[in-house]
Amino acid sequence: MRYVMGIDQGGSKTYAIIVSETGEVLGFGRSDGTCLSDGKPGKNLDYVEEAAYNALNQSGLALEQMDYIAAGLTGIDWEDEAGVLKAALQQRFHKEEICVVNDCIIAMRAGSSSEVSAVICVGSGTNCAVRNRDEMFIYGFYVPDEYQGGWSLGKKAVQAVFDAEMGLTGPTALRDILLDYFHVDSVDALLYKRATSGIADREYLGIPILLEQAALDNDAAALAIWEDFGRHLAGFITARMRLMGILDEKIEIVLSGSIMKCKLPRFIQVVTEEITRLAPNAQVRSSVYEPIVGAALLGLDRLYGSKLPETVYENIEKSANRYDIKR
């Protein structure tokens, strides 16, 4: 029996999974997250190693029994970074059979095996990718700050409070919600907090769940933020599809990441409508699995060297409920 280890590292967590060549999930491990920010792996690999050995211990297997390791890591935005991390992982695990890709690629693989596919992956940040049979485009830093995941949604919600205070928009429930969230008693106090860099990034990341509830309660400002965000996400994908000449092709578009679990139906509806308006043959769907499953599938792809048997997918589905790998 051959075995694959999949690794998924984001800014908030690191997951590892052990899968047999038949698709049975045998072990799952987790650790803290981080991002390669200076080109020098450090805590990245410490957390990867911790998650990996947690998964190995649960599976009852040893690292030496792994035939392939596939890792999707955040922070791979430039051509040389994948090579740096691959070499570092090879040295850390004493394994040659390792592939390292940007983490949005494993999110795409978790939801599609098609040669013509795309992914919108939105968590604390945003990344997207589009591929046809000849090329793949990964967005990374091309995505502007105002559409960088939960962080940017948090900032948009805060700005909506200021816009209402200025009279640019009507009153919004976000005012009281965010004053309470930031423990301040006035919009001026919130403005001062922002102007003096008193709001940490992690605080912005806690706002999307509040923004979601406000939109579910039909707050106009909150709804407008989600709809604008959805339209721009769709625009990133269709713009690249146009350049690749695949707007009319049948393409699978995978929605992944924590923000894409939003309970507001209108958000996903806007994303889907905007994509299919320009790409009528596109199939837009939320991924059933977390990206870590895509890492394992990527490893199995390399192991088989050909299309995976349907029994592999069936066995993953059968064993998935024993682990935290479904969205």
PDB file of N, CA and C in Angstrom, residues 4 109-111 289 292-302 308 312-313 316:
ATOM      1  N   VAL A   4      -0.020   8.968   0.890  1.00  0.00           N
ATOM      2  CA  VAL A   4       0.231  10.368   0.568  1.00  0.00           C
ATOM      3  C   VAL A   4      -0.058  11.224   1.796  1.00  0.00           C
ATOM      4  N   ARG A 109      -8.291  22.117  -6.469  1.00  0.00           N
ATOM      5  CA  ARG A 109      -8.263  20.662  -6.674  1.00  0.00           C
ATOM      6  C   ARG A 109      -9.275  19.955  -5.777  1.00  0.00           C
ATOM      7  N   ALA A 110      -9.568  20.530  -4.613  1.00  0.00           N
ATOM      8  CA  ALA A 110     -10.553  19.924  -3.714  1.00  0.00           C
ATOM      9  C   ALA A 110     -11.945  19.925  -4.327  1.00  0.00           C
ATOM     10  N   GLY A 111     -12.187  20.865  -5.257  1.00  0.00           N
ATOM     11  CA  GLY A 111     -13.518  20.976  -5.843  1.00  0.00           C
ATOM     12  C   GLY A 111     -13.620  20.600  -7.295  1.00  0.00           C
ATOM     13  N   TYR A 289     -15.370  19.941   0.101  1.00  0.00           N
ATOM     14  CA  TYR A 289     -14.263  19.638   0.998  1.00  0.00           C
ATOM     15  C   TYR A 289     -13.401  20.859   1.296  1.00  0.00           C
ATOM     16  N   ILE A 292      -7.511  21.023   2.311  1.00  0.00           N
ATOM     17  CA  ILE A 292      -6.578  19.954   2.662  1.00  0.00           C
ATOM     18  C   ILE A 292      -6.838  18.686   1.852  1.00  0.00           C
ATOM     19  N   VAL A 293      -8.105  18.447   1.506  1.00  0.00           N
ATOM     20  CA  VAL A 293      -8.418  17.286   0.667  1.00  0.00           C
ATOM     21  C   VAL A 293      -7.820  17.469  -0.722  1.00  0.00           C
ATOM     22  N   GLY A 294      -7.815  18.709  -1.204  1.00  0.00           N
ATOM     23  CA  GLY A 294      -7.196  18.985  -2.492  1.00  0.00           C
ATOM     24  C   GLY A 294      -5.707  18.703  -2.490  1.00  0.00           C
ATOM     25  N   ALA A 295      -5.045  18.951  -1.354  1.00  0.00           N
ATOM     26  CA  ALA A 295      -3.620  18.631  -1.245  1.00  0.00           C
ATOM     27  C   ALA A 295      -3.407  17.134  -1.375  1.00  0.00           C
ATOM     28  N   ALA A 296      -4.238  16.351  -0.684  1.00  0.00           N
ATOM     29  CA  ALA A 296      -4.120  14.894  -0.777  1.00  0.00           C
ATOM     30  C   ALA A 296      -4.395  14.411  -2.203  1.00  0.00           C
ATOM     31  N   LEU A 297      -5.419  14.988  -2.852  1.00  0.00           N
ATOM     32  CA  LEU A 297      -5.732  14.594  -4.231  1.00  0.00           C
ATOM     33  C   LEU A 297      -4.604  14.960  -5.189  1.00  0.00           C
ATOM     34  N   LEU A 298      -3.979  16.113  -4.949  1.00  0.00           N
ATOM     35  CA  LEU A 298      -2.845  16.511  -5.780  1.00  0.00           C
ATOM     36  C   LEU A 298      -1.714  15.496  -5.639  1.00  0.00           C
ATOM     37  N   GLY A 299      -1.469  15.048  -4.394  1.00  0.00           N
ATOM     38  CA  GLY A 299      -0.450  14.018  -4.175  1.00  0.00           C
ATOM     39  C   GLY A 299      -0.811  12.711  -4.845  1.00  0.00           C
ATOM     40  N   LEU A 300      -2.084  12.331  -4.785  1.00  0.00           N
ATOM     41  CA  LEU A 300      -2.522  11.094  -5.430  1.00  0.00           C
ATOM     42  C   LEU A 300      -2.424  11.199  -6.953  1.00  0.00           C
ATOM     43  N   ASP A 301      -2.700  12.402  -7.484  1.00  0.00           N
ATOM     44  CA  ASP A 301      -2.517  12.629  -8.929  1.00  0.00           C
ATOM     45  C   ASP A 301      -1.087  12.297  -9.339  1.00  0.00           C
ATOM     46  N   ARG A 302      -0.130  12.800  -8.545  1.00  0.00           N
ATOM     47  CA  ARG A 302       1.287  12.566  -8.851  1.00  0.00           C
ATOM     48  C   ARG A 302       1.641  11.091  -8.676  1.00  0.00           C
ATOM     49  N   LEU A 308      -7.517   9.670 -11.560  1.00  0.00           N
ATOM     50  CA  LEU A 308      -7.772   8.843 -10.382  1.00  0.00           C
ATOM     51  C   LEU A 308      -9.014   7.983 -10.585  1.00  0.00           C
ATOM     52  N   VAL A 312     -11.390   6.061  -5.508  1.00  0.00           N
ATOM     53  CA  VAL A 312     -10.614   6.940  -4.623  1.00  0.00           C
ATOM     54  C   VAL A 312     -11.525   8.019  -4.043  1.00  0.00           C
ATOM     55  N   TYR A 313     -12.320   8.652  -4.899  1.00  0.00           N
ATOM     56  CA  TYR A 313     -13.244   9.694  -4.438  1.00  0.00           C
ATOM     57  C   TYR A 313     -14.312   9.105  -3.519  1.00  0.00           C
ATOM     58  N   ILE A 316     -12.723   8.531  -0.105  1.00  0.00           N
ATOM     59  CA  ILE A 316     -12.536   9.799   0.610  1.00  0.00           C
ATOM     60  C   ILE A 316     -13.859  10.237   1.224  1.00  0.00           C
TER      61      ILE A 316
END
